[in-house]
Amino acid sequence: MIYKSILDFSGRKKMLALLIDPDETGPDRIPDLIGQANDSGVSFVLVGGSLVNKPVDTLVAAIKHHSLAPVLLFPGSPGQLSNNADGLLLLSLISGRNPEFLIGNHVIAAQFIKNSSLEVIPVGYMLVENGSISSVEYMSNTKPLPRDKPGIAVSTALAGEMLGLKLIYMEGGSGARDIIPPGIISEVKKNISIPLIVGGGIKSASDLRKVFDAGADIAVVGNAAERDAGILKEFSRLA
Ligand code: 1GP
């Protein structure tokens, strides 16, 4: 059980997740990239993006073939589902007020998911303002949480937990210039009892240190690892 392993590690060990965007990383790069993730002890491989044009199914199968870590779908739309993964982060975009991203897409996907072997992990997905319009913001047509108002983020995360969501994912946006301010991460962490994932703009060991120190249980790295997979080894030393 993937979720059980996250619960077991939370508070004891920090976890690193590698995010693969199918439009940026083709199957040809998978053996090397996943090989480096394996050597670095990456805990999870996430696959997905806000807008994906390339087929996901064969890519997920290739990742699954090479990866020692569980492969989790991180879908921006129902078209990114694949039965070749181990699990699914079933994202509800609770920072926004677009019903399609809160429940609509889930209705479309529900029967496919029920008939799959995917472990479903319901996630409260919270987009935090980062100074520019992120792909998530644009594609979901939602407003991000203000980065200087931790109280709103805390209330949002609490509501997600009370609704029964199993993880909170604070998202600064793929390729964000800056990480989510550590102060807002720590406020959310102090107030919830479910594990916290943080991603967006983690480019250096110092960024990662700040995100972990602020309370993230799992940090997600996408662009930086796609540019240079060697960074995973350095990052894994902080996990
Ligand atoms: C985006 O949180 C992830 O969904 C990762 O972001 O690509 O900036 O690492 P980066």
PDB file of C-alpha atoms and ligand atoms in Angstrom:
ATOM      1  CA  MET A   1       0.000   0.000   0.000  1.00  0.00           C
ATOM      2  CA  ILE A   2       1.572   3.241  -1.171  1.00  0.00           C
ATOM      3  CA  TYR A   3      -0.409   5.535   1.107  1.00  0.00           C
ATOM      4  CA  LYS A   4       0.425   3.420   4.134  1.00  0.00           C
ATOM      5  CA  SER A   5       4.142   3.733   3.320  1.00  0.00           C
ATOM      6  CA  ILE A   6       3.751   7.531   3.095  1.00  0.00           C
ATOM      7  CA  LEU A   7       2.072   7.571   6.512  1.00  0.00           C
ATOM      8  CA  ASP A   8       4.780   5.341   7.951  1.00  0.00           C
ATOM      9  CA  PHE A   9       7.589   7.578   6.677  1.00  0.00           C
ATOM     10  CA  SER A  10       5.950  10.941   7.470  1.00  0.00           C
ATOM     11  CA  GLY A  11       7.662  12.582  10.400  1.00  0.00           C
ATOM     12  CA  ARG A  12      10.507  10.038  10.301  1.00  0.00           C
ATOM     13  CA  LYS A  13      12.030  10.456   6.865  1.00  0.00           C
ATOM     14  CA  LYS A  14      11.716  13.049   4.116  1.00  0.00           C
ATOM     15  CA  MET A  15      10.722  11.736   0.702  1.00  0.00           C
ATOM     16  CA  LEU A  16      11.744  12.897  -2.756  1.00  0.00           C
ATOM     17  CA  ALA A  17       9.479  12.511  -5.788  1.00  0.00           C
ATOM     18  CA  LEU A  18      10.550  12.903  -9.404  1.00  0.00           C
ATOM     19  CA  LEU A  19       7.894  14.421 -11.682  1.00  0.00           C
ATOM     20  CA  ILE A  20       7.988  13.437 -15.340  1.00  0.00           C
ATOM     21  CA  ASP A  21       6.069  15.590 -17.809  1.00  0.00           C
ATOM     22  CA  PRO A  22       5.254  13.334 -20.791  1.00  0.00           C
ATOM     23  CA  ASP A  23       5.585  16.259 -23.208  1.00  0.00           C
ATOM     24  CA  GLU A  24       9.113  17.050 -22.017  1.00  0.00           C
ATOM     25  CA  THR A  25      10.505  13.556 -21.482  1.00  0.00           C
ATOM     26  CA  GLY A  26      10.056  10.839 -24.088  1.00  0.00           C
ATOM     27  CA  PRO A  27      10.491   7.070 -23.612  1.00  0.00           C
ATOM     28  CA  ASP A  28      14.072   7.288 -24.980  1.00  0.00           C
ATOM     29  CA  ARG A  29      15.201   9.219 -21.902  1.00  0.00           C
ATOM     30  CA  ILE A  30      13.488   6.925 -19.397  1.00  0.00           C
ATOM     31  CA  PRO A  31      16.222   4.278 -18.852  1.00  0.00           C
ATOM     32  CA  ASP A  32      18.815   6.920 -17.922  1.00  0.00           C
ATOM     33  CA  LEU A  33      16.503   9.205 -15.943  1.00  0.00           C
ATOM     34  CA  ILE A  34      14.868   6.408 -13.974  1.00  0.00           C
ATOM     35  CA  GLY A  35      18.244   4.721 -13.513  1.00  0.00           C
ATOM     36  CA  GLN A  36      19.493   7.895 -11.816  1.00  0.00           C
ATOM     37  CA  ALA A  37      16.288   8.109  -9.754  1.00  0.00           C
ATOM     38  CA  ASN A  38      16.818   4.513  -8.621  1.00  0.00           C
ATOM     39  CA  ASP A  39      20.462   5.169  -7.718  1.00  0.00           C
ATOM     40  CA  SER A  40      19.406   8.242  -5.744  1.00  0.00           C
ATOM     41  CA  GLY A  41      16.707   6.475  -3.750  1.00  0.00           C
ATOM     42  CA  VAL A  42      13.833   8.560  -5.106  1.00  0.00           C
ATOM     43  CA  SER A  43      10.673   7.490  -3.260  1.00  0.00           C
ATOM     44  CA  PHE A  44       8.080   8.067  -6.001  1.00  0.00           C
ATOM     45  CA  VAL A  45       7.879   8.819  -9.696  1.00  0.00           C
ATOM     46  CA  LEU A  46       4.974  11.083 -10.639  1.00  0.00           C
ATOM     47  CA  VAL A  47       3.725  11.328 -14.231  1.00  0.00           C
ATOM     48  CA  GLY A  48       1.512  14.084 -15.590  1.00  0.00           C
ATOM     49  CA  GLY A  49       1.049  17.774 -16.263  1.00  0.00           C
ATOM     50  CA  SER A  50      -1.531  20.507 -16.702  1.00  0.00           C
ATOM     51  CA  LEU A  51      -1.504  20.103 -20.485  1.00  0.00           C
ATOM     52  CA  VAL A  52      -0.170  16.889 -21.999  1.00  0.00           C
ATOM     53  CA  ASN A  53      -0.243  16.204 -25.739  1.00  0.00           C
ATOM     54  CA  LYS A  54       1.860  13.054 -25.939  1.00  0.00           C
ATOM     55  CA  PRO A  55       0.469   9.590 -25.109  1.00  0.00           C
ATOM     56  CA  VAL A  56       0.871   8.655 -21.464  1.00  0.00           C
ATOM     57  CA  ASP A  57       0.205   4.911 -21.504  1.00  0.00           C
ATOM     58  CA  THR A  58       3.410   3.691 -23.190  1.00  0.00           C
ATOM     59  CA  LEU A  59       5.539   6.189 -21.273  1.00  0.00           C
ATOM     60  CA  VAL A  60       4.097   5.002 -17.950  1.00  0.00           C
ATOM     61  CA  ALA A  61       4.755   1.391 -18.946  1.00  0.00           C
ATOM     62  CA  ALA A  62       8.399   2.256 -19.715  1.00  0.00           C
ATOM     63  CA  ILE A  63       8.804   4.087 -16.401  1.00  0.00           C
ATOM     64  CA  LYS A  64       7.186   1.229 -14.515  1.00  0.00           C
ATOM     65  CA  HIS A  65       9.514  -1.244 -16.233  1.00  0.00           C
ATOM     66  CA  HIS A  66      12.628   0.588 -14.981  1.00  0.00           C
ATOM     67  CA  SER A  67      11.550   2.135 -11.696  1.00  0.00           C
ATOM     68  CA  LEU A  68      12.222   0.675  -8.277  1.00  0.00           C
ATOM     69  CA  ALA A  69       9.890   3.300  -6.796  1.00  0.00           C
ATOM     70  CA  PRO A  70       6.105   3.278  -7.165  1.00  0.00           C
ATOM     71  CA  VAL A  71       4.790   5.164 -10.205  1.00  0.00           C
ATOM     72  CA  LEU A  72       1.950   7.565  -9.425  1.00  0.00           C
ATOM     73  CA  LEU A  73      -0.237   9.336 -11.940  1.00  0.00           C
ATOM     74  CA  PHE A  74      -0.486  13.092 -11.393  1.00  0.00           C
ATOM     75  CA  PRO A  75      -3.085  13.865 -14.048  1.00  0.00           C
ATOM     76  CA  GLY A  76      -4.190  17.298 -15.160  1.00  0.00           C
ATOM     77  CA  SER A  77      -7.082  15.707 -17.055  1.00  0.00           C
ATOM     78  CA  PRO A  78      -8.844  12.318 -17.384  1.00  0.00           C
ATOM     79  CA  GLY A  79      -6.981  11.696 -20.668  1.00  0.00           C
ATOM     80  CA  GLN A  80      -3.786  11.168 -18.666  1.00  0.00           C
ATOM     81  CA  LEU A  81      -5.042   8.084 -16.842  1.00  0.00           C
ATOM     82  CA  SER A  82      -3.233   4.787 -17.383  1.00  0.00           C
ATOM     83  CA  ASN A  83      -3.665   1.387 -15.849  1.00  0.00           C
ATOM     84  CA  ASN A  84       0.093   0.836 -16.159  1.00  0.00           C
ATOM     85  CA  ALA A  85       0.883   2.902 -13.051  1.00  0.00           C
ATOM     86  CA  ASP A  86       0.808   1.735  -9.439  1.00  0.00           C
ATOM     87  CA  GLY A  87      -1.306   4.524  -8.062  1.00  0.00           C
ATOM     88  CA  LEU A  88      -3.219   7.696  -8.762  1.00  0.00           C
ATOM     89  CA  LEU A  89      -3.053  11.048  -7.018  1.00  0.00           C
ATOM     90  CA  LEU A  90      -6.735  11.902  -7.417  1.00  0.00           C
ATOM     91  CA  LEU A  91      -6.391  15.665  -7.295  1.00  0.00           C
ATOM     92  CA  SER A  92      -9.156  17.956  -6.174  1.00  0.00           C
ATOM     93  CA  LEU A  93      -8.062  21.540  -6.849  1.00  0.00           C
ATOM     94  CA  ILE A  94      -9.332  22.921  -3.550  1.00  0.00           C
ATOM     95  CA  SER A  95      -7.573  26.286  -3.893  1.00  0.00           C
ATOM     96  CA  GLY A  96      -9.890  27.042  -6.823  1.00  0.00           C
ATOM     97  CA  ARG A  97     -13.594  27.297  -7.426  1.00  0.00           C
ATOM     98  CA  ASN A  98     -13.883  25.520 -10.739  1.00  0.00           C
ATOM     99  CA  PRO A  99     -16.312  22.599 -10.289  1.00  0.00           C
ATOM    100  CA  GLU A 100     -14.679  20.604 -13.120  1.00  0.00           C
ATOM    101  CA  PHE A 101     -11.423  20.417 -11.131  1.00  0.00           C
ATOM    102  CA  LEU A 102     -13.200  19.825  -7.827  1.00  0.00           C
ATOM    103  CA  ILE A 103     -15.560  17.008  -8.919  1.00  0.00           C
ATOM    104  CA  GLY A 104     -16.446  17.119 -12.643  1.00  0.00           C
ATOM    105  CA  ASN A 105     -13.365  15.368 -14.043  1.00  0.00           C
ATOM    106  CA  HIS A 106     -13.583  12.841 -11.221  1.00  0.00           C
ATOM    107  CA  VAL A 107     -17.078  11.848 -12.332  1.00  0.00           C
ATOM    108  CA  ILE A 108     -15.788  11.371 -15.890  1.00  0.00           C
ATOM    109  CA  ALA A 109     -12.933   9.180 -14.660  1.00  0.00           C
ATOM    110  CA  ALA A 110     -14.649   7.264 -11.831  1.00  0.00           C
ATOM    111  CA  GLN A 111     -15.595   4.073 -13.641  1.00  0.00           C
ATOM    112  CA  PHE A 112     -12.260   3.776 -15.433  1.00  0.00           C
ATOM    113  CA  ILE A 113     -10.515   4.116 -12.075  1.00  0.00           C
ATOM    114  CA  LYS A 114     -12.821   1.613 -10.385  1.00  0.00           C
ATOM    115  CA  ASN A 115     -12.036  -0.955 -13.079  1.00  0.00           C
ATOM    116  CA  SER A 116      -8.290  -0.334 -12.858  1.00  0.00           C
ATOM    117  CA  SER A 117      -5.784  -1.738 -10.403  1.00  0.00           C
ATOM    118  CA  LEU A 118      -4.603   1.743  -9.411  1.00  0.00           C
ATOM    119  CA  GLU A 119      -4.306   2.586  -5.735  1.00  0.00           C
ATOM    120  CA  VAL A 120      -6.327   5.775  -5.387  1.00  0.00           C
ATOM    121  CA  ILE A 121      -4.998   8.485  -3.084  1.00  0.00           C
ATOM    122  CA  PRO A 122      -7.367  11.470  -2.781  1.00  0.00           C
ATOM    123  CA  VAL A 123      -5.333  14.698  -2.690  1.00  0.00           C
ATOM    124  CA  GLY A 124      -6.228  18.290  -1.798  1.00  0.00           C
ATOM    125  CA  TYR A 125      -4.303  20.196  -4.457  1.00  0.00           C
ATOM    126  CA  MET A 126      -3.556  23.810  -3.531  1.00  0.00           C
ATOM    127  CA  LEU A 127      -2.030  26.171  -6.039  1.00  0.00           C
ATOM    128  CA  VAL A 128      -0.099  29.045  -4.453  1.00  0.00           C
ATOM    129  CA  GLU A 129       0.528  32.324  -6.271  1.00  0.00           C
ATOM    130  CA  ASN A 130       4.108  32.582  -7.546  1.00  0.00           C
ATOM    131  CA  GLY A 131       4.346  35.930  -9.289  1.00  0.00           C
ATOM    132  CA  SER A 132       3.443  34.732 -12.785  1.00  0.00           C
ATOM    133  CA  ILE A 133       0.573  32.801 -14.332  1.00  0.00           C
ATOM    134  CA  SER A 134       1.301  29.084 -13.986  1.00  0.00           C
ATOM    135  CA  SER A 135       0.061  26.407 -16.391  1.00  0.00           C
ATOM    136  CA  VAL A 136      -2.198  25.036 -13.646  1.00  0.00           C
ATOM    137  CA  GLU A 137      -3.750  28.454 -13.085  1.00  0.00           C
ATOM    138  CA  TYR A 138      -4.356  29.026 -16.776  1.00  0.00           C
ATOM    139  CA  MET A 139      -5.561  25.537 -17.668  1.00  0.00           C
ATOM    140  CA  SER A 140      -7.842  25.191 -14.635  1.00  0.00           C
ATOM    141  CA  ASN A 141      -9.156  28.740 -14.894  1.00  0.00           C
ATOM    142  CA  THR A 142      -8.780  29.166 -11.131  1.00  0.00           C
ATOM    143  CA  LYS A 143      -7.109  31.708  -8.897  1.00  0.00           C
ATOM    144  CA  PRO A 144      -4.150  30.573  -6.806  1.00  0.00           C
ATOM    145  CA  LEU A 145      -3.972  31.151  -3.059  1.00  0.00           C
ATOM    146  CA  PRO A 146      -2.300  34.461  -2.171  1.00  0.00           C
ATOM    147  CA  ARG A 147       1.296  33.787  -1.120  1.00  0.00           C
ATOM    148  CA  ASP A 148       1.203  36.393   1.684  1.00  0.00           C
ATOM    149  CA  LYS A 149      -1.990  35.162   3.390  1.00  0.00           C
ATOM    150  CA  PRO A 150      -1.135  31.910   5.178  1.00  0.00           C
ATOM    151  CA  GLY A 151      -4.491  31.925   6.998  1.00  0.00           C
ATOM    152  CA  ILE A 152      -6.388  31.270   3.774  1.00  0.00           C
ATOM    153  CA  ALA A 153      -4.046  28.403   2.889  1.00  0.00           C
ATOM    154  CA  VAL A 154      -4.441  26.909   6.372  1.00  0.00           C
ATOM    155  CA  SER A 155      -8.253  27.073   6.218  1.00  0.00           C
ATOM    156  CA  THR A 156      -8.222  25.535   2.744  1.00  0.00           C
ATOM    157  CA  ALA A 157      -5.968  22.658   3.803  1.00  0.00           C
ATOM    158  CA  LEU A 158      -8.035  22.049   6.938  1.00  0.00           C
ATOM    159  CA  ALA A 159     -11.239  21.933   4.913  1.00  0.00           C
ATOM    160  CA  GLY A 160      -9.604  19.409   2.583  1.00  0.00           C
ATOM    161  CA  GLU A 161      -8.573  17.227   5.502  1.00  0.00           C
ATOM    162  CA  MET A 162     -12.043  17.459   7.050  1.00  0.00           C
ATOM    163  CA  LEU A 163     -13.540  16.354   3.737  1.00  0.00           C
ATOM    164  CA  GLY A 164     -11.458  13.181   3.977  1.00  0.00           C
ATOM    165  CA  LEU A 165      -8.643  13.966   1.547  1.00  0.00           C
ATOM    166  CA  LYS A 166      -5.522  11.973   2.423  1.00  0.00           C
ATOM    167  CA  LEU A 167      -2.707  14.316   1.348  1.00  0.00           C
ATOM    168  CA  ILE A 168      -2.286  18.044   0.827  1.00  0.00           C
ATOM    169  CA  TYR A 169      -0.172  19.050  -2.186  1.00  0.00           C
ATOM    170  CA  MET A 170       0.993  22.683  -2.179  1.00  0.00           C
ATOM    171  CA  GLU A 171       1.895  23.596  -5.757  1.00  0.00           C
ATOM    172  CA  GLY A 172       3.926  26.628  -6.763  1.00  0.00           C
ATOM    173  CA  GLY A 173       3.614  25.771 -10.459  1.00  0.00           C
ATOM    174  CA  SER A 174       5.953  23.828 -12.675  1.00  0.00           C
ATOM    175  CA  GLY A 175       9.056  25.875 -13.428  1.00  0.00           C
ATOM    176  CA  ALA A 176       8.165  28.515 -10.827  1.00  0.00           C
ATOM    177  CA  ARG A 177      10.854  31.142 -10.362  1.00  0.00           C
ATOM    178  CA  ASP A 178      10.714  30.799  -6.564  1.00  0.00           C
ATOM    179  CA  ILE A 179       9.636  28.052  -4.199  1.00  0.00           C
ATOM    180  CA  ILE A 180       6.475  28.522  -2.142  1.00  0.00           C
ATOM    181  CA  PRO A 181       7.378  30.787   0.802  1.00  0.00           C
ATOM    182  CA  PRO A 182       8.499  28.547   3.679  1.00  0.00           C
ATOM    183  CA  GLY A 183       6.293  30.502   6.108  1.00  0.00           C
ATOM    184  CA  ILE A 184       3.092  29.452   4.356  1.00  0.00           C
ATOM    185  CA  ILE A 185       4.296  25.826   4.112  1.00  0.00           C
ATOM    186  CA  SER A 186       5.028  25.705   7.847  1.00  0.00           C
ATOM    187  CA  GLU A 187       1.689  27.258   8.794  1.00  0.00           C
ATOM    188  CA  VAL A 188      -0.179  24.641   6.764  1.00  0.00           C
ATOM    189  CA  LYS A 189       1.969  21.829   8.156  1.00  0.00           C
ATOM    190  CA  LYS A 190       1.348  22.937  11.756  1.00  0.00           C
ATOM    191  CA  ASN A 191      -2.395  22.775  11.260  1.00  0.00           C
ATOM    192  CA  ILE A 192      -2.960  19.512   9.399  1.00  0.00           C
ATOM    193  CA  SER A 193      -2.405  15.929  10.442  1.00  0.00           C
ATOM    194  CA  ILE A 194      -2.215  14.374   6.967  1.00  0.00           C
ATOM    195  CA  PRO A 195       1.087  14.317   5.026  1.00  0.00           C
ATOM    196  CA  LEU A 196       2.161  17.364   3.027  1.00  0.00           C
ATOM    197  CA  ILE A 197       3.611  17.388  -0.498  1.00  0.00           C
ATOM    198  CA  VAL A 198       5.286  20.532  -1.828  1.00  0.00           C
ATOM    199  CA  GLY A 199       6.441  21.201  -5.373  1.00  0.00           C
ATOM    200  CA  GLY A 200       7.195  23.901  -7.884  1.00  0.00           C
ATOM    201  CA  GLY A 201      10.459  25.721  -8.524  1.00  0.00           C
ATOM    202  CA  ILE A 202      12.781  23.513  -6.459  1.00  0.00           C
ATOM    203  CA  LYS A 203      16.059  23.998  -8.332  1.00  0.00           C
ATOM    204  CA  SER A 204      18.817  23.741  -5.740  1.00  0.00           C
ATOM    205  CA  ALA A 205      19.731  21.909  -2.559  1.00  0.00           C
ATOM    206  CA  SER A 206      19.063  25.119  -0.680  1.00  0.00           C
ATOM    207  CA  ASP A 207      15.510  25.322  -2.090  1.00  0.00           C
ATOM    208  CA  LEU A 208      14.914  21.718  -1.130  1.00  0.00           C
ATOM    209  CA  ARG A 209      16.312  22.239   2.365  1.00  0.00           C
ATOM    210  CA  LYS A 210      13.917  25.153   2.915  1.00  0.00           C
ATOM    211  CA  VAL A 211      10.921  23.138   1.715  1.00  0.00           C
ATOM    212  CA  PHE A 212      11.789  20.163   3.957  1.00  0.00           C
ATOM    213  CA  ASP A 213      12.615  22.359   6.960  1.00  0.00           C
ATOM    214  CA  ALA A 214       9.291  24.156   6.575  1.00  0.00           C
ATOM    215  CA  GLY A 215       7.503  20.832   6.965  1.00  0.00           C
ATOM    216  CA  ALA A 216       7.053  19.130   3.589  1.00  0.00           C
ATOM    217  CA  ASP A 217       7.002  15.351   3.946  1.00  0.00           C
ATOM    218  CA  ILE A 218       7.430  14.854   0.199  1.00  0.00           C
ATOM    219  CA  ALA A 219       9.161  17.307  -2.161  1.00  0.00           C
ATOM    220  CA  VAL A 220       8.475  17.085  -5.893  1.00  0.00           C
ATOM    221  CA  VAL A 221      11.185  17.945  -8.409  1.00  0.00           C
ATOM    222  CA  GLY A 222      10.380  18.192 -12.095  1.00  0.00           C
ATOM    223  CA  ASN A 223      12.168  20.692 -14.348  1.00  0.00           C
ATOM    224  CA  ALA A 224      15.465  20.683 -12.457  1.00  0.00           C
ATOM    225  CA  ALA A 225      15.796  16.898 -12.777  1.00  0.00           C
ATOM    226  CA  GLU A 226      14.689  16.946 -16.404  1.00  0.00           C
ATOM    227  CA  ARG A 227      17.521  19.414 -17.112  1.00  0.00           C
ATOM    228  CA  ASP A 228      20.101  17.478 -15.106  1.00  0.00           C
ATOM    229  CA  ALA A 229      19.177  14.136 -13.569  1.00  0.00           C
ATOM    230  CA  GLY A 230      22.477  14.183 -11.646  1.00  0.00           C
ATOM    231  CA  ILE A 231      20.864  16.658  -9.262  1.00  0.00           C
ATOM    232  CA  LEU A 232      18.763  13.831  -7.801  1.00  0.00           C
ATOM    233  CA  LYS A 233      21.765  12.340  -6.052  1.00  0.00           C
ATOM    234  CA  GLU A 234      22.574  15.626  -4.340  1.00  0.00           C
ATOM    235  CA  PHE A 235      18.910  16.136  -3.446  1.00  0.00           C
ATOM    236  CA  SER A 236      18.484  12.640  -2.043  1.00  0.00           C
ATOM    237  CA  ARG A 237      21.179  13.356   0.553  1.00  0.00           C
ATOM    238  CA  LEU A 238      18.780  15.882   2.093  1.00  0.00           C
ATOM    239  CA  ALA A 239      15.865  13.468   2.221  1.00  0.00           C
TER     240      ALA A 239
HETATM  241  C1  1GP B   1       4.925  20.813 -10.725  1.00  0.00           C
HETATM  242  O1  1GP B   1       5.365  20.610  -8.437  1.00  0.00           O
HETATM  243  C2  1GP B   1       5.762  20.199  -9.680  1.00  0.00           C
HETATM  244  O2  1GP B   1       3.658  20.252 -10.731  1.00  0.00           O
HETATM  245  C3  1GP B   1       7.233  20.347  -9.972  1.00  0.00           C
HETATM  246  O3  1GP B   1       7.603  21.634 -10.360  1.00  0.00           O
HETATM  247  O4  1GP B   1       8.934  21.364 -12.440  1.00  0.00           O
HETATM  248  O5  1GP B   1       9.210  23.402 -11.015  1.00  0.00           O
HETATM  249  O6  1GP B   1      10.063  21.187 -10.256  1.00  0.00           O
HETATM  250  P1  1GP B   1       9.047  21.907 -11.062  1.00  0.00           P
END
